[in-house]
CSV table of C-alpha atoms in Angstrom, one decimal:
chain,number,residue,atom,x,y,z
A,20,UNK,CA,0.0,0.0,0.0
A,21,UNK,CA,1.2,3.6,-0.5
A,22,UNK,CA,3.5,5.2,2.0
A,23,UNK,CA,2.1,7.3,4.8
A,24,UNK,CA,3.8,10.7,4.8
A,25,UNK,CA,4.0,13.0,7.8
A,26,UNK,CA,1.5,15.9,7.9
A,27,UNK,CA,4.3,18.4,7.0
A,28,UNK,CA,4.9,16.6,3.7
A,29,UNK,CA,1.3,16.5,2.5
A,30,UNK,CA,1.2,20.0,0.9
A,31,UNK,CA,2.2,19.7,-2.7
A,32,UNK,CA,4.5,22.4,-4.1
A,33,UNK,CA,2.8,24.9,-6.3
A,34,UNK,CA,3.2,24.2,-10.0
A,35,UNK,CA,4.6,27.0,-12.1
A,36,UNK,CA,3.5,27.0,-15.7
A,37,UNK,CA,6.7,26.9,-17.8
A,38,UNK,CA,7.1,27.8,-21.5
A,39,UNK,CA,6.7,24.8,-23.8
A,40,UNK,CA,10.2,23.5,-24.8
A,41,UNK,CA,9.2,23.6,-28.5
A,42,UNK,CA,8.8,27.4,-28.2
A,43,UNK,CA,12.1,27.8,-26.5
A,44,UNK,CA,13.9,25.8,-29.2
A,45,UNK,CA,12.1,27.7,-31.9
A,46,UNK,CA,13.6,30.9,-30.5
A,47,UNK,CA,17.0,29.2,-30.5
A,48,UNK,CA,16.5,28.3,-34.2
A,49,UNK,CA,15.6,31.9,-34.9
A,50,UNK,CA,18.7,33.1,-33.1
A,51,UNK,CA,20.9,30.7,-35.1
A,52,UNK,CA,19.4,32.1,-38.4
A,53,UNK,CA,20.0,35.7,-37.3
A,54,UNK,CA,23.6,34.9,-36.4
A,55,UNK,CA,24.2,34.2,-40.1
A,56,UNK,CA,23.4,37.9,-40.7
A,57,UNK,CA,25.3,39.5,-37.8
A,58,UNK,CA,28.5,37.3,-37.7
A,59,UNK,CA,31.2,36.9,-40.3
A,60,UNK,CA,31.2,33.7,-42.3
A,61,UNK,CA,34.5,31.9,-42.4
A,62,UNK,CA,36.1,28.5,-42.5
A,63,UNK,CA,39.2,26.5,-41.5
A,64,UNK,CA,41.0,24.1,-43.7
A,65,UNK,CA,40.3,20.5,-42.5
A,66,UNK,CA,42.3,17.3,-42.4
A,67,UNK,CA,39.3,14.9,-42.5
A,68,UNK,CA,37.1,16.1,-39.6
A,69,UNK,CA,39.9,17.8,-37.8
A,70,UNK,CA,40.5,21.6,-38.1
A,71,UNK,CA,44.0,22.7,-39.2
A,72,UNK,CA,45.0,25.5,-36.8
A,73,UNK,CA,46.0,28.8,-38.3
A,74,UNK,CA,44.0,28.3,-41.5
A,75,UNK,CA,40.9,30.4,-40.7
A,76,UNK,CA,39.7,32.7,-43.5
A,77,UNK,CA,36.8,35.1,-43.7
A,78,UNK,CA,34.5,34.4,-46.6
A,79,UNK,CA,32.8,37.0,-48.7
A,80,UNK,CA,29.1,37.2,-47.9
A,81,UNK,CA,26.1,39.3,-49.0
A,82,UNK,CA,23.9,40.5,-46.1
A,83,UNK,CA,20.6,42.1,-46.9
A,84,UNK,CA,17.1,42.2,-45.7
A,85,UNK,CA,16.1,40.6,-49.0
A,86,UNK,CA,18.1,37.6,-48.0
A,87,UNK,CA,15.4,36.8,-45.5
A,88,UNK,CA,13.1,36.0,-48.4
A,89,UNK,CA,15.6,34.0,-50.3
A,90,UNK,CA,16.7,36.8,-52.8
A,91,UNK,CA,20.5,37.2,-53.4
A,92,UNK,CA,21.8,39.9,-55.8
A,93,UNK,CA,25.3,38.5,-56.1
A,94,UNK,CA,26.9,35.0,-56.0
A,95,UNK,CA,29.2,35.0,-52.9
A,96,UNK,CA,31.2,32.3,-51.1
A,97,UNK,CA,28.7,32.3,-48.2
A,98,UNK,CA,25.1,33.2,-47.8
A,99,UNK,CA,22.9,34.4,-44.9
A,100,UNK,CA,20.2,31.9,-44.2
A,101,UNK,CA,16.6,32.7,-45.4
A,102,UNK,CA,13.4,32.2,-43.5
A,103,UNK,CA,12.5,29.4,-45.8
A,104,UNK,CA,15.9,27.7,-45.3
A,105,UNK,CA,15.3,28.0,-41.5
A,106,UNK,CA,11.9,26.3,-41.8
A,107,UNK,CA,13.3,23.6,-44.2
A,108,UNK,CA,16.1,22.9,-41.8
A,109,UNK,CA,13.7,21.5,-39.2
A,110,UNK,CA,12.3,18.6,-41.3
A,111,UNK,CA,15.9,18.1,-42.7
A,112,UNK,CA,17.1,17.8,-39.1
A,113,UNK,CA,14.3,15.4,-38.2
A,114,UNK,CA,15.2,13.3,-41.2
A,115,UNK,CA,18.9,13.4,-40.3
A,116,UNK,CA,18.1,12.2,-36.7
A,117,UNK,CA,15.4,9.8,-37.7
A,118,UNK,CA,17.3,6.9,-36.3
A,119,UNK,CA,17.5,8.5,-32.9
A,120,UNK,CA,13.9,9.6,-32.9
A,121,UNK,CA,12.6,6.1,-33.7
A,122,UNK,CA,14.8,4.7,-31.0
A,123,UNK,CA,13.2,7.0,-28.5
A,124,UNK,CA,9.7,6.1,-29.7
A,125,UNK,CA,10.4,2.4,-29.4
A,126,UNK,CA,11.8,2.9,-25.9
A,127,UNK,CA,8.5,4.6,-25.0
A,128,UNK,CA,6.5,1.8,-26.6
A,129,UNK,CA,8.5,-0.8,-24.7
A,130,UNK,CA,7.9,0.9,-21.4
A,131,UNK,CA,4.2,1.2,-22.3
A,132,UNK,CA,4.1,-2.6,-22.5
A,133,UNK,CA,6.0,-2.9,-19.2
A,134,UNK,CA,3.6,-0.6,-17.4
A,135,UNK,CA,0.7,-2.6,-18.8
A,136,UNK,CA,2.2,-5.8,-17.5
A,137,UNK,CA,2.5,-4.2,-14.0
A,138,UNK,CA,5.9,-5.7,-13.2
A,139,UNK,CA,7.6,-2.4,-12.5
A,140,UNK,CA,5.1,-1.3,-9.9
A,141,UNK,CA,5.2,-4.6,-8.0
A,142,UNK,CA,9.0,-4.7,-8.2
A,143,UNK,CA,9.3,-1.2,-6.8
A,144,UNK,CA,6.9,-2.3,-4.0
A,145,UNK,CA,9.3,-5.0,-2.9
A,146,UNK,CA,12.4,-2.8,-3.2
A,147,UNK,CA,10.9,0.0,-1.2
A,148,UNK,CA,9.8,-2.6,1.4
A,149,UNK,CA,13.4,-3.7,1.8
A,150,UNK,CA,14.8,-0.2,2.3
A,151,UNK,CA,11.7,1.1,4.1
A,152,UNK,CA,11.6,4.0,1.7
A,153,UNK,CA,14.9,5.5,3.1
A,154,UNK,CA,16.0,7.9,0.4
A,155,UNK,CA,19.3,8.5,2.2
A,156,UNK,CA,20.2,4.9,1.3
A,157,UNK,CA,18.4,4.5,-2.0
A,158,UNK,CA,19.4,7.7,-3.8
A,159,UNK,CA,23.2,7.8,-3.2
A,160,UNK,CA,23.5,4.1,-4.0
A,161,UNK,CA,21.7,4.5,-7.3
A,162,UNK,CA,23.5,7.7,-8.3
A,163,UNK,CA,26.9,6.2,-7.7
A,164,UNK,CA,26.0,3.1,-9.8
A,165,UNK,CA,24.7,5.3,-12.7
A,166,UNK,CA,27.8,7.6,-12.6
A,167,UNK,CA,30.2,4.7,-12.7
A,168,UNK,CA,28.8,3.4,-16.0
A,169,UNK,CA,29.0,6.9,-17.4
A,170,UNK,CA,32.5,7.9,-16.3
A,171,UNK,CA,34.2,4.5,-17.0
A,172,UNK,CA,32.4,3.3,-20.1
A,173,UNK,CA,30.8,6.4,-21.6
A,174,UNK,CA,27.2,5.1,-21.0
A,175,UNK,CA,24.4,7.6,-21.6
A,176,UNK,CA,21.6,6.5,-23.9
A,177,UNK,CA,21.7,3.1,-22.1
A,178,UNK,CA,20.1,4.8,-19.1
A,179,UNK,CA,16.9,5.6,-21.1
A,180,UNK,CA,15.8,2.1,-20.0
A,181,UNK,CA,16.2,3.1,-16.4
A,182,UNK,CA,14.6,6.6,-16.2
A,183,UNK,CA,11.0,5.4,-16.3
A,184,UNK,CA,11.7,3.0,-13.5
A,185,UNK,CA,13.4,5.6,-11.3
A,186,UNK,CA,10.6,8.1,-12.0
A,187,UNK,CA,8.1,5.4,-10.9
A,188,UNK,CA,10.1,4.8,-7.8
A,189,UNK,CA,10.1,8.5,-7.0
A,190,UNK,CA,6.3,8.5,-7.3
A,191,UNK,CA,6.0,5.6,-4.9
A,192,UNK,CA,8.0,7.8,-2.4
A,193,UNK,CA,5.8,10.8,-3.0
A,194,UNK,CA,8.3,12.6,-5.2
A,195,UNK,CA,8.0,14.3,-8.6
A,196,UNK,CA,9.2,13.3,-12.0
A,197,UNK,CA,11.8,16.0,-11.7
A,198,UNK,CA,13.5,14.3,-8.8
A,199,UNK,CA,13.3,10.9,-10.5
A,200,UNK,CA,15.1,12.4,-13.5
A,201,UNK,CA,17.7,14.1,-11.4
A,202,UNK,CA,18.6,10.8,-9.7
A,203,UNK,CA,19.7,9.6,-13.1
A,204,UNK,CA,20.7,12.7,-15.1
A,205,UNK,CA,23.0,14.3,-12.6
A,206,UNK,CA,25.3,11.3,-12.0
A,207,UNK,CA,25.3,10.5,-15.7
A,208,UNK,CA,26.3,14.1,-16.6
A,209,UNK,CA,28.9,14.3,-13.8
A,210,UNK,CA,30.3,11.0,-14.9
A,211,UNK,CA,30.7,12.3,-18.5
A,212,UNK,CA,32.2,15.5,-17.1
A,213,UNK,CA,34.9,13.7,-15.2
A,214,UNK,CA,35.4,10.9,-17.9
A,215,UNK,CA,37.8,8.9,-15.8
A,216,UNK,CA,38.2,6.3,-18.6
A,217,UNK,CA,35.3,7.4,-20.9
A,218,UNK,CA,36.5,6.1,-24.4
A,219,UNK,CA,34.2,8.4,-26.4
A,220,UNK,CA,35.8,11.6,-25.0
A,221,UNK,CA,39.4,10.5,-24.2
A,222,UNK,CA,40.2,8.5,-27.3
A,223,UNK,CA,39.7,11.6,-29.4
A,224,UNK,CA,40.7,14.5,-27.1
A,225,UNK,CA,43.9,13.1,-25.6
A,226,UNK,CA,45.7,12.0,-28.8
A,227,UNK,CA,44.9,15.4,-30.4
A,228,UNK,CA,47.1,17.1,-27.8
A,229,UNK,CA,49.7,14.3,-28.0
A,230,UNK,CA,49.2,12.6,-24.6
A,231,UNK,CA,48.3,8.9,-23.9
A,232,UNK,CA,44.6,8.2,-24.0
A,233,UNK,CA,44.1,7.5,-20.3
A,234,UNK,CA,46.9,9.6,-18.8
A,235,UNK,CA,46.1,12.4,-16.3
A,236,UNK,CA,43.6,10.1,-14.5
A,237,UNK,CA,44.4,11.4,-11.0
A,238,UNK,CA,42.8,14.8,-11.7
A,239,UNK,CA,39.7,13.3,-13.3
A,240,UNK,CA,39.2,11.0,-10.3
A,241,UNK,CA,39.3,14.0,-8.0
A,242,UNK,CA,36.8,15.8,-10.2
A,243,UNK,CA,34.5,12.8,-10.2
A,244,UNK,CA,34.6,12.2,-6.4
A,245,UNK,CA,34.0,15.9,-5.5
A,246,UNK,CA,31.3,16.6,-8.0
A,247,UNK,CA,29.5,13.3,-7.2
A,248,UNK,CA,29.4,14.3,-3.5
A,249,UNK,CA,28.1,17.7,-4.5
A,250,UNK,CA,25.5,16.1,-6.9
A,251,UNK,CA,24.2,13.6,-4.3
A,252,UNK,CA,23.9,16.4,-1.6
A,253,UNK,CA,22.1,18.6,-4.2
A,254,UNK,CA,19.5,15.9,-5.0
A,255,UNK,CA,19.0,15.0,-1.3
A,256,UNK,CA,18.5,18.7,-0.5
A,257,UNK,CA,16.0,19.1,-3.3
A,258,UNK,CA,14.1,16.0,-1.9
A,259,UNK,CA,14.1,17.6,1.5
A,260,UNK,CA,12.6,20.7,0.1
A,261,UNK,CA,10.0,18.8,-1.9
A,262,UNK,CA,9.0,16.4,0.9
A,263,UNK,CA,9.7,17.8,4.3
A,264,UNK,CA,10.0,14.4,6.0
A,265,UNK,CA,12.1,12.1,3.8
A,266,UNK,CA,12.3,9.4,6.5
A,267,UNK,CA,8.9,8.0,5.6
A,268,UNK,CA,7.1,5.4,7.7
A,269,UNK,CA,5.9,3.0,5.1
A,270,UNK,CA,4.0,-0.3,5.0
A,271,UNK,CA,4.7,-1.6,1.5
A,272,UNK,CA,3.7,-5.1,0.5
A,273,UNK,CA,6.5,-7.5,1.2
A,274,UNK,CA,4.9,-10.7,-0.2
A,275,UNK,CA,6.8,-12.6,-2.9
A,276,UNK,CA,6.6,-11.3,-6.5
A,277,UNK,CA,4.1,-13.0,-8.9
A,278,UNK,CA,6.0,-15.4,-11.1
A,279,UNK,CA,5.1,-13.6,-14.3
A,280,UNK,CA,6.4,-10.3,-12.8
A,281,UNK,CA,9.5,-11.8,-11.4
A,282,UNK,CA,10.3,-13.3,-14.8
A,283,UNK,CA,9.7,-10.0,-16.6
A,284,UNK,CA,12.0,-8.2,-14.2
A,285,UNK,CA,14.6,-10.8,-14.6
A,286,UNK,CA,14.4,-10.5,-18.4
A,287,UNK,CA,14.6,-6.7,-18.0
A,288,UNK,CA,17.8,-6.9,-15.9
A,289,UNK,CA,19.4,-9.4,-18.3
A,290,UNK,CA,18.2,-7.2,-21.2
A,291,UNK,CA,20.0,-4.1,-19.8
A,292,UNK,CA,23.1,-6.0,-19.2
A,293,UNK,CA,23.2,-7.5,-22.7
A,294,UNK,CA,22.4,-4.0,-24.1
A,295,UNK,CA,25.5,-2.6,-22.4
A,296,UNK,CA,27.6,-5.5,-23.7
A,297,UNK,CA,26.3,-5.3,-27.3
A,298,UNK,CA,26.7,-1.5,-27.5
A,299,UNK,CA,30.3,-1.7,-26.4
A,300,UNK,CA,31.2,-4.8,-28.3
A,301,UNK,CA,29.3,-4.5,-31.6
A,302,UNK,CA,28.9,-0.7,-31.6
A,303,UNK,CA,25.2,-0.9,-32.1
A,304,UNK,CA,23.7,2.2,-33.7
A,305,UNK,CA,20.1,3.6,-33.5
A,306,UNK,CA,18.6,1.0,-35.9
A,307,UNK,CA,19.9,-1.9,-34.0
A,308,UNK,CA,18.9,-0.4,-30.7
A,309,UNK,CA,15.4,0.3,-32.0
A,310,UNK,CA,15.0,-3.3,-33.1
A,311,UNK,CA,16.3,-4.5,-29.7
A,312,UNK,CA,13.8,-2.4,-27.8
A,313,UNK,CA,11.0,-3.6,-30.0
A,314,UNK,CA,12.0,-7.2,-29.4
A,315,UNK,CA,12.1,-6.6,-25.6
A,316,UNK,CA,8.6,-5.2,-25.8
A,317,UNK,CA,7.3,-8.3,-27.5
A,318,UNK,CA,9.0,-10.6,-25.0
A,319,UNK,CA,7.6,-8.6,-22.1
A,320,UNK,CA,4.1,-8.9,-23.6
A,321,UNK,CA,4.4,-12.6,-24.1
A,322,UNK,CA,5.8,-13.4,-20.7
A,323,UNK,CA,3.5,-10.9,-19.0
A,324,UNK,CA,0.4,-12.5,-20.5
A,325,UNK,CA,-0.9,-9.7,-22.7
A,326,UNK,CA,-2.9,-10.5,-25.8
A,327,UNK,CA,-2.2,-8.9,-29.2
A,328,UNK,CA,-4.6,-6.0,-28.9
A,329,UNK,CA,-3.4,-5.1,-25.4
A,330,UNK,CA,0.2,-5.2,-26.5
A,331,UNK,CA,-0.3,-2.9,-29.5
A,332,UNK,CA,-2.4,-0.5,-27.5
A,333,UNK,CA,0.2,-0.3,-24.7
A,334,UNK,CA,3.1,0.1,-27.2
A,335,UNK,CA,1.4,2.9,-29.1
A,336,UNK,CA,0.3,4.6,-25.8
A,337,UNK,CA,4.0,4.5,-24.7
A,338,UNK,CA,5.1,6.0,-28.0
A,339,UNK,CA,2.7,8.9,-27.7
A,340,UNK,CA,4.2,9.9,-24.3
A,341,UNK,CA,7.6,10.6,-25.9
A,342,UNK,CA,6.4,11.8,-29.3
A,343,UNK,CA,7.4,15.4,-28.5
A,344,UNK,CA,11.0,14.3,-28.2
A,345,UNK,CA,11.2,13.8,-31.9
A,346,UNK,CA,10.2,17.5,-32.5
A,347,UNK,CA,12.7,18.6,-29.9
A,348,UNK,CA,15.6,16.6,-31.3
A,349,UNK,CA,14.8,18.0,-34.8
A,350,UNK,CA,14.8,21.6,-33.6
A,351,UNK,CA,18.0,21.1,-31.6
A,352,UNK,CA,19.7,19.6,-34.7
A,353,UNK,CA,18.5,22.3,-37.0
A,354,UNK,CA,20.5,24.8,-35.0
A,355,UNK,CA,23.8,23.2,-36.0
A,356,UNK,CA,22.5,22.8,-39.6
A,357,UNK,CA,21.8,26.5,-39.9
A,358,UNK,CA,25.1,27.5,-38.4
A,359,UNK,CA,26.9,25.2,-40.8
A,360,UNK,CA,24.8,26.4,-43.8
A,361,UNK,CA,25.6,30.1,-43.0
A,362,UNK,CA,29.2,29.1,-42.5
A,363,UNK,CA,29.4,30.9,-39.1
A,364,UNK,CA,30.3,27.9,-36.9
A,365,UNK,CA,34.0,28.1,-37.7
A,366,UNK,CA,33.8,31.9,-37.1
A,367,UNK,CA,32.4,31.3,-33.6
A,368,UNK,CA,35.2,28.8,-32.9
A,369,UNK,CA,37.8,31.2,-34.1
A,370,UNK,CA,36.4,34.1,-32.1
A,371,UNK,CA,36.2,32.0,-28.9
A,372,UNK,CA,39.7,30.7,-29.4
A,373,UNK,CA,40.9,34.3,-29.1
A,374,UNK,CA,39.6,34.3,-25.5
A,375,UNK,CA,42.6,32.1,-24.7
A,376,UNK,CA,45.4,34.4,-23.6
A,377,UNK,CA,49.0,33.7,-24.6
A,378,UNK,CA,50.8,35.3,-21.6
A,379,UNK,CA,49.1,33.9,-18.5
A,380,UNK,CA,48.5,30.2,-18.1
A,381,UNK,CA,45.6,30.7,-15.6
A,382,UNK,CA,43.8,33.1,-17.8
A,383,UNK,CA,44.4,30.8,-20.8
A,384,UNK,CA,43.0,27.7,-18.9
A,385,UNK,CA,39.9,29.7,-17.7
A,386,UNK,CA,39.5,31.1,-21.2
A,387,UNK,CA,39.5,27.6,-22.7
A,388,UNK,CA,36.9,26.4,-20.2
A,389,UNK,CA,34.5,29.3,-21.0
A,390,UNK,CA,35.1,28.9,-24.7
A,391,UNK,CA,34.1,25.2,-24.5
A,392,UNK,CA,31.0,26.2,-22.5
A,393,UNK,CA,29.8,28.3,-25.4
A,394,UNK,CA,30.9,26.0,-28.2
A,395,UNK,CA,29.0,23.2,-26.6
A,396,UNK,CA,25.7,25.0,-27.3
A,397,UNK,CA,26.4,24.7,-31.0
A,398,UNK,CA,28.3,21.3,-30.8
A,399,UNK,CA,26.8,19.3,-27.9
A,400,UNK,CA,28.4,16.1,-29.1
A,401,UNK,CA,31.4,15.3,-26.9
A,402,UNK,CA,33.4,13.5,-29.5
A,403,UNK,CA,32.4,16.1,-32.2
A,404,UNK,CA,33.4,19.0,-30.0
A,405,UNK,CA,36.8,17.3,-29.2
A,406,UNK,CA,37.5,16.9,-32.9
A,407,UNK,CA,36.7,20.5,-33.7
A,408,UNK,CA,38.2,22.4,-30.8
A,409,UNK,CA,41.2,20.4,-29.5
A,410,UNK,CA,43.4,21.1,-32.7
A,411,UNK,CA,42.9,24.8,-32.0
A,412,UNK,CA,43.0,25.0,-28.2
A,413,UNK,CA,45.8,22.5,-27.8
A,414,UNK,CA,48.5,24.7,-29.5
A,415,UNK,CA,47.1,27.9,-28.0
A,416,UNK,CA,47.3,26.3,-24.5
A,417,UNK,CA,50.9,25.3,-25.1
A,418,UNK,CA,51.8,28.8,-26.1
A,419,UNK,CA,50.4,30.0,-22.8
A,420,UNK,CA,52.2,27.4,-20.8
A,421,UNK,CA,49.1,25.2,-20.2
A,422,UNK,CA,49.9,21.5,-19.9
A,423,UNK,CA,47.9,19.3,-22.5
A,424,UNK,CA,46.2,17.4,-19.6
A,425,UNK,CA,44.8,20.7,-18.3
A,426,UNK,CA,43.6,21.6,-21.8
A,427,UNK,CA,41.7,18.3,-22.0
A,428,UNK,CA,40.3,18.9,-18.5
A,429,UNK,CA,39.0,22.3,-19.6
A,430,UNK,CA,37.4,20.6,-22.6
A,431,UNK,CA,35.8,17.9,-20.5
A,432,UNK,CA,34.4,20.2,-17.8
A,433,UNK,CA,33.2,22.8,-20.3
A,434,UNK,CA,31.4,20.2,-22.4
A,435,UNK,CA,30.0,18.4,-19.4
A,436,UNK,CA,28.8,21.5,-17.6
A,437,UNK,CA,26.9,22.9,-20.6
A,438,UNK,CA,25.4,19.5,-21.4
A,439,UNK,CA,23.6,19.5,-18.1
A,440,UNK,CA,21.4,22.4,-19.1
A,441,UNK,CA,21.7,23.3,-22.9
A,442,UNK,CA,18.4,22.9,-24.9
A,443,UNK,CA,20.4,22.0,-28.0
A,444,UNK,CA,21.7,18.7,-26.5
A,445,UNK,CA,19.6,15.9,-28.0
A,446,UNK,CA,20.8,13.6,-25.3
A,447,UNK,CA,19.4,15.8,-22.6
A,448,UNK,CA,16.1,16.3,-24.5
A,449,UNK,CA,15.7,12.5,-24.7
A,450,UNK,CA,16.1,12.2,-21.0
A,451,UNK,CA,13.6,15.0,-20.4
A,452,UNK,CA,11.1,13.5,-22.8
A,453,UNK,CA,11.4,10.0,-21.3
A,454,UNK,CA,10.9,11.4,-17.8
A,455,UNK,CA,8.1,13.8,-19.1
A,456,UNK,CA,9.8,16.9,-17.6
A,457,UNK,CA,9.8,20.2,-19.5
A,458,UNK,CA,13.1,21.9,-20.3
A,459,UNK,CA,12.1,25.1,-18.5
A,460,UNK,CA,11.3,23.2,-15.4
A,461,UNK,CA,14.6,21.3,-15.6
A,462,UNK,CA,16.6,24.5,-16.3
A,463,UNK,CA,15.2,26.2,-13.2
A,464,UNK,CA,16.0,23.2,-11.1
A,465,UNK,CA,19.5,22.5,-12.4
A,466,UNK,CA,20.8,26.1,-12.9
A,467,UNK,CA,22.2,26.4,-9.3
A,468,UNK,CA,24.0,23.1,-9.7
A,469,UNK,CA,25.3,24.3,-13.1
A,470,UNK,CA,26.8,27.4,-11.4
A,471,UNK,CA,28.3,25.3,-8.6
A,472,UNK,CA,29.9,23.1,-11.3
A,473,UNK,CA,31.4,26.1,-13.1
A,474,UNK,CA,32.9,27.4,-9.8
A,475,UNK,CA,34.4,23.9,-9.0
A,476,UNK,CA,35.7,23.7,-12.6
A,477,UNK,CA,37.7,26.9,-12.1
A,478,UNK,CA,39.1,25.5,-8.9
A,479,UNK,CA,40.0,22.2,-10.5
A,480,UNK,CA,41.7,24.0,-13.4
A,481,UNK,CA,43.8,26.0,-10.9
A,482,UNK,CA,44.8,22.8,-9.1
A,483,UNK,CA,45.6,21.1,-12.4
A,484,UNK,CA,47.9,24.0,-13.4
A,485,UNK,CA,49.8,23.7,-10.1
A,486,UNK,CA,50.1,19.9,-10.5
A,487,UNK,CA,51.2,19.8,-14.2
A,488,UNK,CA,53.0,23.1,-14.2
């Protein structure tokens, strides 16, 4: 039966109506279009995907009000983006990210089937019965486990399977979707920010500054430990604010699980384990992952005793709940498409690289960090940002006396901090859609943690400068 909360915890917090995330991203798309009018267009020479430092050139570009309507009087090297181009970029982006969008929809469908079977609810009943609803035991343990997969193996999208279960657990303890999401998202983002052995970040960033892939681990371990402690305390503090008495006296059902539910949960656990193995071993992409989630949904339906109509209805219902994620992913991707089309992305990178001073190593390290914070809005991909920025910031850092390991640390922390909050990160948008939390609601919640992360990042960079000289 549901937990009995103390009288002080019964009053629900007032809900503030937040702006629809689609509207927020439409403004971001509009801003990206206008940037092609107010910023110079330029380009670097490239060796494959890597930028060649010192090769930036400004491109000739016509800028006129008539460009907004697609009229250009002269043929120039670059063009400002028209309103029609901005609109067309949205379906283009959705088409480009169709694999990711279908994966998200299939995950929603799979969890629709799981919810229909009822195994998640009964499983949570038993787990909460064992811990007696003590969030001081449950939350830190879960956050540490989630962060370890992220920081050691670069896991992120694999946690999409976990978010609905943690949100359901939060509900059983009288907490909101926002807290359920935070229990997963904060440790995953902190794990990526530290990247102790994360191959997706380090295998690209470290060789580009000519250091071994996993060297400099000591500093990253310190970053991980400190920020995980801060993250856990932040979540526990937010739980304390949301529910005044977190030590809940509960009387959950402790009887054995029904056999069907026990088997479904066993398959789910094995399925998550195999997913991690397959993703790391065979490098599964979105199509393979979508097929895997579809297959799991069918297996859950068969084992759970659903008939054909119940299975289809549950799958479709689950897909509907995350349908908005497809639009959000498309809008976020269209931002980078517009910046590339207007050829201003390289100009932004060049301008931000000038923030890095050449005479003071501390100013240079801080400058690289803040440059990465801004660049991450346009290039939220960790590996993509490393490939674009490290060939530029690496040499600039060396001129200023910044050790390559500190340069990589500035990249990791700048990329990781922005990805906690930026609305252009498709990974964050998927998390939000899966947990059914609006971006505005999440941004208000996570912004203090973002500021704390920035302050600690500056402290870590100062320590790294003293350690590596």
